[in-house]
PDB file of N, CA and C in Angstrom:
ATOM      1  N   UNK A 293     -14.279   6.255  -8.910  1.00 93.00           N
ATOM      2  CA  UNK A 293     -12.893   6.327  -8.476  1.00 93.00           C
ATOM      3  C   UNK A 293     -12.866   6.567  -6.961  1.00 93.00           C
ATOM      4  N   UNK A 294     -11.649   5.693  -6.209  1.00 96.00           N
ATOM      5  CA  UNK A 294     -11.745   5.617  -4.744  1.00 96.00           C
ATOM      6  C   UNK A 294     -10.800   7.379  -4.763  1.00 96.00           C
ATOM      7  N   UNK A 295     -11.234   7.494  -3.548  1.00 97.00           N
ATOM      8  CA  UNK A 295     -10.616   8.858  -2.738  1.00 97.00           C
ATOM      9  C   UNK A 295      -9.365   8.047  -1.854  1.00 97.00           C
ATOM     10  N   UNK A 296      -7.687   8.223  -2.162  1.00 97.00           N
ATOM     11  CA  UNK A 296      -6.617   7.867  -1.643  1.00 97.00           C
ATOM     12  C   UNK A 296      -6.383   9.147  -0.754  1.00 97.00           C
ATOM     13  N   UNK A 297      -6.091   8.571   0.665  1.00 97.00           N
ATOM     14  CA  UNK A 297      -5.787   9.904   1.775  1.00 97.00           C
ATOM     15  C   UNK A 297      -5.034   9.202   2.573  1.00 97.00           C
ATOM     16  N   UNK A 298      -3.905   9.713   3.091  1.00 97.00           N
ATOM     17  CA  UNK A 298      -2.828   9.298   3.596  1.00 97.00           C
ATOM     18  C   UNK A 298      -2.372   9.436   5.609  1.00 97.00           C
ATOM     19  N   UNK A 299      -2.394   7.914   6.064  1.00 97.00           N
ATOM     20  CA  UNK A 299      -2.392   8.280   7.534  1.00 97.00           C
ATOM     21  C   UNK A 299      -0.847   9.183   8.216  1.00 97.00           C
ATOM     22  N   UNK A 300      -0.516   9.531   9.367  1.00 95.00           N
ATOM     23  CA  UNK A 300       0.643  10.187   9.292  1.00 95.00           C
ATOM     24  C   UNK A 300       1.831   9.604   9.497  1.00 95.00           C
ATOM     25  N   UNK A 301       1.720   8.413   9.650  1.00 93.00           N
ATOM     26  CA  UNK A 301       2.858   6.929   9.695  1.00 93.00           C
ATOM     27  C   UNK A 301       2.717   7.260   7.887  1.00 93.00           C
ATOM     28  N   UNK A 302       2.180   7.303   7.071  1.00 94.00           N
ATOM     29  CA  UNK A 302       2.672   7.043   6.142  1.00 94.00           C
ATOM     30  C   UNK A 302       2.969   8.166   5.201  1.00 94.00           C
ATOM     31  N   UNK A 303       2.427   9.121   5.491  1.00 94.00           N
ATOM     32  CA  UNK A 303       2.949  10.420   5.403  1.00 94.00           C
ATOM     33  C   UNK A 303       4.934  10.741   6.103  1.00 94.00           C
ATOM     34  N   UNK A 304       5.078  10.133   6.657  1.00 93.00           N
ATOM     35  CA  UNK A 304       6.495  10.222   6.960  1.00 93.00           C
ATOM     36  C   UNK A 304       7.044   8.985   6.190  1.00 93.00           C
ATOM     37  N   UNK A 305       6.786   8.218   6.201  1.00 91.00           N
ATOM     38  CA  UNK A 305       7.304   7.136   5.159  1.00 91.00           C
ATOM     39  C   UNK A 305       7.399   7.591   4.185  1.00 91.00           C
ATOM     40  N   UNK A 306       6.634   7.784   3.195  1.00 93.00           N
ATOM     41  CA  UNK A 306       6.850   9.261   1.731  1.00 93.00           C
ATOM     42  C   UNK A 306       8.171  10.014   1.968  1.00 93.00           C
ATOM     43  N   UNK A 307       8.050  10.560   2.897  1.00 92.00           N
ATOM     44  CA  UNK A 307       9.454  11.491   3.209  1.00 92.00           C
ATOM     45  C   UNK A 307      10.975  10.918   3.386  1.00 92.00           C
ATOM     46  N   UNK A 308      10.718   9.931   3.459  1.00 90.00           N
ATOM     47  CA  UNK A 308      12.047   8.887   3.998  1.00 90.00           C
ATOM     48  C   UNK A 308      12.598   7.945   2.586  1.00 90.00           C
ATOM     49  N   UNK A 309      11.500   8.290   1.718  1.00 90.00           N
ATOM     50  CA  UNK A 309      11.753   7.446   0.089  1.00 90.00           C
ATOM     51  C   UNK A 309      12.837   8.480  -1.043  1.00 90.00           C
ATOM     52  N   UNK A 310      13.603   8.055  -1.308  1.00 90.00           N
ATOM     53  CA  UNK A 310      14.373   8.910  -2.395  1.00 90.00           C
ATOM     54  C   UNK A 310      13.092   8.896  -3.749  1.00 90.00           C
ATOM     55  N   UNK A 311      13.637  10.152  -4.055  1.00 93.00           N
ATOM     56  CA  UNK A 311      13.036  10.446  -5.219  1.00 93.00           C
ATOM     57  C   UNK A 311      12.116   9.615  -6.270  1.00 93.00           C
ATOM     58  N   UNK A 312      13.109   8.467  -6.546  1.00 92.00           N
ATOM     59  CA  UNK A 312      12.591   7.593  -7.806  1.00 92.00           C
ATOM     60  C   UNK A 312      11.483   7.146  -6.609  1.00 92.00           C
ATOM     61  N   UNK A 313      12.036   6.482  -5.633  1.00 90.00           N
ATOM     62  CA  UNK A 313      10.662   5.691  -5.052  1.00 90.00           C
ATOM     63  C   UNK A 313       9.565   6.060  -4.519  1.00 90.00           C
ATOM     64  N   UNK A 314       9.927   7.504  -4.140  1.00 92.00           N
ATOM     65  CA  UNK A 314       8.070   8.114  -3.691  1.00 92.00           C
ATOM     66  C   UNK A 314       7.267   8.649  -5.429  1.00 92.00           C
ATOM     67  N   UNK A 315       8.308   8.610  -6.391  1.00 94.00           N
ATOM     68  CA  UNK A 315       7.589   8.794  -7.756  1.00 94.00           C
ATOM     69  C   UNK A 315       6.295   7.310  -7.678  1.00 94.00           C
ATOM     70  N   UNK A 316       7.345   6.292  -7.550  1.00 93.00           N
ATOM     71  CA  UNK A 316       6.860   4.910  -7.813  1.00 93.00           C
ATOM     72  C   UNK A 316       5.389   4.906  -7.129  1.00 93.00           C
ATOM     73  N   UNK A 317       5.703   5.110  -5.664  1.00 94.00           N
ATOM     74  CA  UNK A 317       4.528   4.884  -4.791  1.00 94.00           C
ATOM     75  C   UNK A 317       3.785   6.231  -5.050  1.00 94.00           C
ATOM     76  N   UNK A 318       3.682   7.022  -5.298  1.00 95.00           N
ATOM     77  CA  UNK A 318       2.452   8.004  -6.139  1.00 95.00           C
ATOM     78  C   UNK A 318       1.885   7.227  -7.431  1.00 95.00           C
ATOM     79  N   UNK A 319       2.338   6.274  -8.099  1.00 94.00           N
ATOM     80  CA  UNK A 319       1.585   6.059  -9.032  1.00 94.00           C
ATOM     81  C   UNK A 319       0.937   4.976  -8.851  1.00 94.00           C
ATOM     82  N   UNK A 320       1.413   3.997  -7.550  1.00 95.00           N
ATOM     83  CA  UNK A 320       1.090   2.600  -7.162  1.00 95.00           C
ATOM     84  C   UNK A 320      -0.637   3.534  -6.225  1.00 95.00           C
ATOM     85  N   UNK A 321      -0.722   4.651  -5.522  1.00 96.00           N
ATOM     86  CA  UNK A 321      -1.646   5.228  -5.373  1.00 96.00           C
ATOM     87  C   UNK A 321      -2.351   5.535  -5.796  1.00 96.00           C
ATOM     88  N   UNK A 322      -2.293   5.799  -6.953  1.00 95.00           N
ATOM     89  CA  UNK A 322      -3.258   5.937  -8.144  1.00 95.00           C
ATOM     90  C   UNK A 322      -3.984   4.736  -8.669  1.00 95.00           C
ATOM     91  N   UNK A 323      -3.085   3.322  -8.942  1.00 95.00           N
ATOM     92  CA  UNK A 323      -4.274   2.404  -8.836  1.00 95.00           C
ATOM     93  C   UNK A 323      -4.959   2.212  -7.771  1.00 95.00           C
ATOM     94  N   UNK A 324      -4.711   2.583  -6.948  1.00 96.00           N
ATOM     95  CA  UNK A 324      -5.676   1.992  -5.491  1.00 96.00           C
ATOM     96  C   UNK A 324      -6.607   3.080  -5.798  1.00 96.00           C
ATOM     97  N   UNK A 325      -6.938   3.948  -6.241  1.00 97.00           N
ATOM     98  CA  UNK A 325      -8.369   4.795  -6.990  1.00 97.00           C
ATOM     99  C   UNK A 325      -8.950   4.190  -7.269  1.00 97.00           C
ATOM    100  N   UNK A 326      -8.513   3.275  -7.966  1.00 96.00           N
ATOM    101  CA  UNK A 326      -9.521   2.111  -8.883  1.00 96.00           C
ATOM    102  C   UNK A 326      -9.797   0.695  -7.995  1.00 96.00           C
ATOM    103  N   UNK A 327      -9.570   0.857  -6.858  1.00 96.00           N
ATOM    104  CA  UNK A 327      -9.755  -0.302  -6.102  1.00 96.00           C
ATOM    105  C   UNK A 327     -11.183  -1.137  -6.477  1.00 96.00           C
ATOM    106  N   UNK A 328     -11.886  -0.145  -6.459  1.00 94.00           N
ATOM    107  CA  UNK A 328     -13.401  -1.051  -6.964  1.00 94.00           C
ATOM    108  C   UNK A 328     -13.583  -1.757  -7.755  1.00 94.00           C
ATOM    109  N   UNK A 329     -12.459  -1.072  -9.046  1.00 96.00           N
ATOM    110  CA  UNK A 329     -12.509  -1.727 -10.695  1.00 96.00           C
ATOM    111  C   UNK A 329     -12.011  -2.338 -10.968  1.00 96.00           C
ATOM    112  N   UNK A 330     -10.523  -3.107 -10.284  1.00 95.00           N
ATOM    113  CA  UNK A 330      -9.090  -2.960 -10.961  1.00 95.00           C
ATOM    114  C   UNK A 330      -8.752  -4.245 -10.231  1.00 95.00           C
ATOM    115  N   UNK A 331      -9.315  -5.507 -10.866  1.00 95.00           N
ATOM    116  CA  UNK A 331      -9.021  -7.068 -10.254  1.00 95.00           C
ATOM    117  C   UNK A 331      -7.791  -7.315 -10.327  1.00 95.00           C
ATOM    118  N   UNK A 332      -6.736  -6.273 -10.872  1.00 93.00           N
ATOM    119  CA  UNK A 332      -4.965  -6.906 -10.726  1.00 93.00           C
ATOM    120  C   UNK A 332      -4.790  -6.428  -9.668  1.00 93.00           C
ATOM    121  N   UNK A 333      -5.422  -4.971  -9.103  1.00 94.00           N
ATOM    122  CA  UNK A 333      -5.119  -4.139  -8.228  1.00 94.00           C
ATOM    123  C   UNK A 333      -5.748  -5.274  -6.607  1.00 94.00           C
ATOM    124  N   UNK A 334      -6.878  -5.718  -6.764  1.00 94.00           N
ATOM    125  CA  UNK A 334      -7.393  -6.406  -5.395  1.00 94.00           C
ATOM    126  C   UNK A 334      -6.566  -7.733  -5.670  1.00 94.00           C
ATOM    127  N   UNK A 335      -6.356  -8.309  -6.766  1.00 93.00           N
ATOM    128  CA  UNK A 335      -5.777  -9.217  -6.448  1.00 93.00           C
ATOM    129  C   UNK A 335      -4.072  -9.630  -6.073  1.00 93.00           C
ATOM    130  N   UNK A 336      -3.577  -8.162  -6.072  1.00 91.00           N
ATOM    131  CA  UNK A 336      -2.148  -7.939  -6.187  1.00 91.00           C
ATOM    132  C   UNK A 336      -2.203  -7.568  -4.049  1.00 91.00           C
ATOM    133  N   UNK A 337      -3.349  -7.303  -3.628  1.00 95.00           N
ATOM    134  CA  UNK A 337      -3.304  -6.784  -2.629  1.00 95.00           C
ATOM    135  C   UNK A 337      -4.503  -7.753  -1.065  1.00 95.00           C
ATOM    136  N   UNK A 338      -3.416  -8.858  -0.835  1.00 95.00           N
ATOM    137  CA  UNK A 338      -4.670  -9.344   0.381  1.00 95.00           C
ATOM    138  C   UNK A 338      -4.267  -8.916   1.402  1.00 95.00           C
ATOM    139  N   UNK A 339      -5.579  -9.188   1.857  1.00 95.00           N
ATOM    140  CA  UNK A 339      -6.200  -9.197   3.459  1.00 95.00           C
ATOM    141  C   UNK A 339      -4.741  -9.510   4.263  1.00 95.00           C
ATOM    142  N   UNK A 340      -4.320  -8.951   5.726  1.00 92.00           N
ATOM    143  CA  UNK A 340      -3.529  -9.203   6.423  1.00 92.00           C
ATOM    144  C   UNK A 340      -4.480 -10.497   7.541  1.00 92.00           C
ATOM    145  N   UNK A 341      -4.122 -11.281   7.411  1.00 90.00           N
ATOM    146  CA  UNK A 341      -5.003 -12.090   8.221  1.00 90.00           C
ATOM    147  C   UNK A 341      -4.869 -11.957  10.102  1.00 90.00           C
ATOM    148  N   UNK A 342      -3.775 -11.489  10.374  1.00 88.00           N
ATOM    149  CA  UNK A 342      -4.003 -11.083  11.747  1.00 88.00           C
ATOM    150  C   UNK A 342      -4.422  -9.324  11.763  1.00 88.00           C
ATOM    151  N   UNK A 343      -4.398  -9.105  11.224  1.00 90.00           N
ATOM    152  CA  UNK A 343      -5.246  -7.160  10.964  1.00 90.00           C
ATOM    153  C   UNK A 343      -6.230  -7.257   9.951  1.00 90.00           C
ATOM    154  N   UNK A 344      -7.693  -7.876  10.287  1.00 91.00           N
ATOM    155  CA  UNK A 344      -8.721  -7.860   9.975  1.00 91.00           C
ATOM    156  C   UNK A 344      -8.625  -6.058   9.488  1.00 91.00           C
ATOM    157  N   UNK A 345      -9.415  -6.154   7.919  1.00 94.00           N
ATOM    158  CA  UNK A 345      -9.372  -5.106   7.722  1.00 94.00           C
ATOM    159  C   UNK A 345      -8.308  -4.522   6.806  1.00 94.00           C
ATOM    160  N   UNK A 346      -7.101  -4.530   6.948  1.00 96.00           N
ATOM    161  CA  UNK A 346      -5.652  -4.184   6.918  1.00 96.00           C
ATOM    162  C   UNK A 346      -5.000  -4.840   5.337  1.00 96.00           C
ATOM    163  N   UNK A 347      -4.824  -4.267   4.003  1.00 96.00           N
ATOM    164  CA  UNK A 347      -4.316  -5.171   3.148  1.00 96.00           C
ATOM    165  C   UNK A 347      -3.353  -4.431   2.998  1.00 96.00           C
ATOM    166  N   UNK A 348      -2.087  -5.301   2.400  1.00 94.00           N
ATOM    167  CA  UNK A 348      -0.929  -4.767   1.870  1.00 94.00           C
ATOM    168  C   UNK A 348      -1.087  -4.998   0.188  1.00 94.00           C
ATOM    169  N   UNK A 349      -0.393  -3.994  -0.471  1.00 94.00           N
ATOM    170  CA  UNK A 349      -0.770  -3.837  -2.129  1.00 94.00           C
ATOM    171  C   UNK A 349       1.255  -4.559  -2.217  1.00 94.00           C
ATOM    172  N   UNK A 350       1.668  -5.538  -3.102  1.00 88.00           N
ATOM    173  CA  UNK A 350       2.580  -5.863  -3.409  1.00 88.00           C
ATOM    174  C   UNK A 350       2.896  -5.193  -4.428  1.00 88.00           C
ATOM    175  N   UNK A 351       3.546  -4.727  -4.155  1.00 88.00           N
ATOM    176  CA  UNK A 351       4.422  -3.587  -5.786  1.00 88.00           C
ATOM    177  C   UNK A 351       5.771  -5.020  -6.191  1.00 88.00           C
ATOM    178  N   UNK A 352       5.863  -4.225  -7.614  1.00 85.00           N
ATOM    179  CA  UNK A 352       6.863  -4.762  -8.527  1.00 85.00           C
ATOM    180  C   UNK A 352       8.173  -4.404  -7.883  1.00 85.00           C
ATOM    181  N   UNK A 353       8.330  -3.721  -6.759  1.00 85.00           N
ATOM    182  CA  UNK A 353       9.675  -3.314  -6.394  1.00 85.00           C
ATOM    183  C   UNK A 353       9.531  -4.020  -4.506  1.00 85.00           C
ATOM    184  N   UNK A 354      10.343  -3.691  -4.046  1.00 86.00           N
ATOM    185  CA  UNK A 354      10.263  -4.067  -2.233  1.00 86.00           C
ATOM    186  C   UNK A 354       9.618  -3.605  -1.130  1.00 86.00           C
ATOM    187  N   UNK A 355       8.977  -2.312  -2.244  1.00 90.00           N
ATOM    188  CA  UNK A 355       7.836  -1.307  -1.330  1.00 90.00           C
ATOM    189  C   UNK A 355       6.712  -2.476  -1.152  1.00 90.00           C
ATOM    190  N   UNK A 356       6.216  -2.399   0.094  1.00 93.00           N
ATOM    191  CA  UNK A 356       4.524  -2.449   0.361  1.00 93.00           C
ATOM    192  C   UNK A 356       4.015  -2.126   1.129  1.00 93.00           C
ATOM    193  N   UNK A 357       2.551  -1.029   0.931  1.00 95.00           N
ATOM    194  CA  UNK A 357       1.547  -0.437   1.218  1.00 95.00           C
ATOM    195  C   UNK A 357       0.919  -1.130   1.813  1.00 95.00           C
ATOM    196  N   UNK A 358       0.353  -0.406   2.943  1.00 96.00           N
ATOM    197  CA  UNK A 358      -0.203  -0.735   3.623  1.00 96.00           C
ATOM    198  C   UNK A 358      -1.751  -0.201   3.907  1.00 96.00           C
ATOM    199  N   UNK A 359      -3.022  -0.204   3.787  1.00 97.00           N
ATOM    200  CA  UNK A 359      -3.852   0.636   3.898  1.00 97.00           C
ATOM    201  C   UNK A 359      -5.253  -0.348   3.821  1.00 97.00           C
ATOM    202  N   UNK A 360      -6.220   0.645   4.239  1.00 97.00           N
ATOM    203  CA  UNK A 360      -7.418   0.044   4.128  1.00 97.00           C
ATOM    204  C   UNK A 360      -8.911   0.644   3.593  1.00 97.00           C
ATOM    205  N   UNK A 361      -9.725  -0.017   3.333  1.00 97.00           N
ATOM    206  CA  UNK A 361     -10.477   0.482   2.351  1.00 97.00           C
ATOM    207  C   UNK A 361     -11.929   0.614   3.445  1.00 97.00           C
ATOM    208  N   UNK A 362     -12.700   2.027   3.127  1.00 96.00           N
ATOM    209  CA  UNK A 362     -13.751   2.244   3.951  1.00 96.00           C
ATOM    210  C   UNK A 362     -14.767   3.068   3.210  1.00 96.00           C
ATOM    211  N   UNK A 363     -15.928   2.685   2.201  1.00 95.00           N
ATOM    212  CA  UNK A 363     -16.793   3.344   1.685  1.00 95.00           C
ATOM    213  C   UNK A 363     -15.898   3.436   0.081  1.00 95.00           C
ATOM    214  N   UNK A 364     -15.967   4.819  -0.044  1.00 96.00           N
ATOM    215  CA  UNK A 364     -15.007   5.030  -1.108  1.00 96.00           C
ATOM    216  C   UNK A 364     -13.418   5.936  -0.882  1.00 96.00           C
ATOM    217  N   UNK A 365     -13.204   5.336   0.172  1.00 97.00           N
ATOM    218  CA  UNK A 365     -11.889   6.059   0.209  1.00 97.00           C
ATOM    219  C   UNK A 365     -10.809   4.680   0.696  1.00 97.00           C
ATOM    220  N   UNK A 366      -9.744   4.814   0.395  1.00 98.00           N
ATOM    221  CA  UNK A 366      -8.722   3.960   0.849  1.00 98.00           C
ATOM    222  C   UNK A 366      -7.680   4.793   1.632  1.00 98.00           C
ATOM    223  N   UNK A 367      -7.409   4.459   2.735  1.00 98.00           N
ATOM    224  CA  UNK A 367      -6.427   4.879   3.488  1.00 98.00           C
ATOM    225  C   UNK A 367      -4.845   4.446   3.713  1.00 98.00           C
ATOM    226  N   UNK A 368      -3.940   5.269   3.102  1.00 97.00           N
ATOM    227  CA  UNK A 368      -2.692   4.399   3.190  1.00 97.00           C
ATOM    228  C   UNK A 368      -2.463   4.726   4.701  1.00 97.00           C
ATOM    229  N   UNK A 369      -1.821   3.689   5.013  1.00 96.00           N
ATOM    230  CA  UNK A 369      -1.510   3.575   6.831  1.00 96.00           C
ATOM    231  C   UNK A 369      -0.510   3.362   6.938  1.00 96.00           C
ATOM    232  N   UNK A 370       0.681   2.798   6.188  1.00 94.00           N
ATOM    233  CA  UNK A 370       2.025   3.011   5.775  1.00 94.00           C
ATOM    234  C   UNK A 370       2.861   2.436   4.439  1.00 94.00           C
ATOM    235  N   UNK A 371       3.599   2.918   4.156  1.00 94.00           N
ATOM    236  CA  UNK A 371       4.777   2.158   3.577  1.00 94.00           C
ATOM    237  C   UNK A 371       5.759   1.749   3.878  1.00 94.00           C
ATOM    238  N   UNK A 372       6.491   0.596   3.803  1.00 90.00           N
ATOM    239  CA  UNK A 372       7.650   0.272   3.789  1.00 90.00           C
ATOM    240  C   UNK A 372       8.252  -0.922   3.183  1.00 90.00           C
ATOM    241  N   UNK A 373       9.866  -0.688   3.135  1.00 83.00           N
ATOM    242  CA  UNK A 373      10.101  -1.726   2.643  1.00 83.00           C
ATOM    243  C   UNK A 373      10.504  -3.133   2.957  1.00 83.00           C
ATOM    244  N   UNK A 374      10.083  -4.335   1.754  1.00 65.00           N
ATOM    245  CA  UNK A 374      10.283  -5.358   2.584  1.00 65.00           C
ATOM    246  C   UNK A 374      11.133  -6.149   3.186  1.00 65.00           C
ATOM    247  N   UNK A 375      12.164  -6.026   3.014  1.00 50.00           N
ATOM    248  CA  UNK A 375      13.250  -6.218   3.652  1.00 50.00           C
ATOM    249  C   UNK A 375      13.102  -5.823   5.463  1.00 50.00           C
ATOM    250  N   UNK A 376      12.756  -4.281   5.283  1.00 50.00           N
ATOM    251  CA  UNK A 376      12.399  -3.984   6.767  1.00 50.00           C
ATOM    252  C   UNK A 376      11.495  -4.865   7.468  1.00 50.00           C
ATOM    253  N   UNK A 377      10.311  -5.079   6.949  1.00 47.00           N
ATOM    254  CA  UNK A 377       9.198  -5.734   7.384  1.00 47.00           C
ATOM    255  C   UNK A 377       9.600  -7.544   7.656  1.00 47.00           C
ATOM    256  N   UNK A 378      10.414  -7.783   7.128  1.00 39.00           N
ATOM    257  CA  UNK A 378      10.905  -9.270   6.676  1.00 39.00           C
ATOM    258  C   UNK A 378      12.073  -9.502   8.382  1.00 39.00           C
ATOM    259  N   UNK A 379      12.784  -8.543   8.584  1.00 41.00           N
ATOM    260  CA  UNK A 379      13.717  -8.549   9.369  1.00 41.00           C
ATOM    261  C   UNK A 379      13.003  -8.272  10.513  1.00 41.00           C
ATOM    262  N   UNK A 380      12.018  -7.404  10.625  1.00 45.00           N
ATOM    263  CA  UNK A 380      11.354  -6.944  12.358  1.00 45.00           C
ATOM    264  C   UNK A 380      10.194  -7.530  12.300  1.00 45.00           C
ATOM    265  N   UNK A 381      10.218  -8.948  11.887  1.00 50.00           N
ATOM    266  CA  UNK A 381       9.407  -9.692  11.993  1.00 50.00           C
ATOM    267  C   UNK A 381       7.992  -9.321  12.894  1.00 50.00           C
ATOM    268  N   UNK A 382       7.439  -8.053  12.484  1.00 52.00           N
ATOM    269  CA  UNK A 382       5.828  -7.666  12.911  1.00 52.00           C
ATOM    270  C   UNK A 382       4.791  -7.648  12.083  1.00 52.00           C
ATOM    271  N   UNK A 383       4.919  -7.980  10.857  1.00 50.00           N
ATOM    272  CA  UNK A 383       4.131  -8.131   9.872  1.00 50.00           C
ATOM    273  C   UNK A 383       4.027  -9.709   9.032  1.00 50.00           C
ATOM    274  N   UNK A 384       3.360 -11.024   9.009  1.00 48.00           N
ATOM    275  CA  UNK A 384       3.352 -11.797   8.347  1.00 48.00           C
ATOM    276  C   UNK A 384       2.784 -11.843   7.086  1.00 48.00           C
ATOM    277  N   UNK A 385       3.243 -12.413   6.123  1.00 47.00           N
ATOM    278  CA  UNK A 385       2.133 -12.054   4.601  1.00 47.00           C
ATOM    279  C   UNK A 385       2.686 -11.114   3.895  1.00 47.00           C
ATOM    280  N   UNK A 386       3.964 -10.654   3.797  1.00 46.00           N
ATOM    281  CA  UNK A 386       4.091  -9.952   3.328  1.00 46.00           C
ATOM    282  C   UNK A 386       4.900 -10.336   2.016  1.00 46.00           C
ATOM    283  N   UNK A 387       4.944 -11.155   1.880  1.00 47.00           N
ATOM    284  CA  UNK A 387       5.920 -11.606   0.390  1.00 47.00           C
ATOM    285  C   UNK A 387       5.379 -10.645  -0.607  1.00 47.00           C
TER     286      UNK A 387
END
């Protein structure tokens, strides 16, 4: 099981989610534990192709995670939603 640890961009993102949705994204964290094991989990989540390194995990809702994987730990580096990401056009790939 991967070690999930949280950067402080996304540590304030958590804080900015109502209730139901930082429930959601605590449990969408929990599969990324299983990043090693969990082929819905890597395949639900590619590569950012201009941030070598950098994948976003697509959730069933408008959230997406942002984080990256190093040994056995995965680092979330942010959340947000896509709508945001869609409109401040700084992120491509994010469907």
């Amino acid at each position: 099981m991967m070690k999930v640890v949280l950067a402080p961009d996304a540590e304030i993102a958590m804080r900015m989610l109502d209730p139901d949705g930082a429930r959601r994204v605590q449990a969408w964290f929990s599969y990324l534990e299983r990043w090693d094991t969990d082929e819905v989990v890597r395949r639900n989540s590619p590569q950012l192709p201009e941030m070598p390194g950098v994948y976003v995990m697509r959730t069933t809702t408008d959230i997406r995670i942002f984080f990256r994987v190093d040994g056995d730990t995965v680092t979330i580096l942010d959340v947000a939603k896509k709508a945001t990401l869609l409109t401040s056009g700084h992120v491509a790939g994010v469907s």
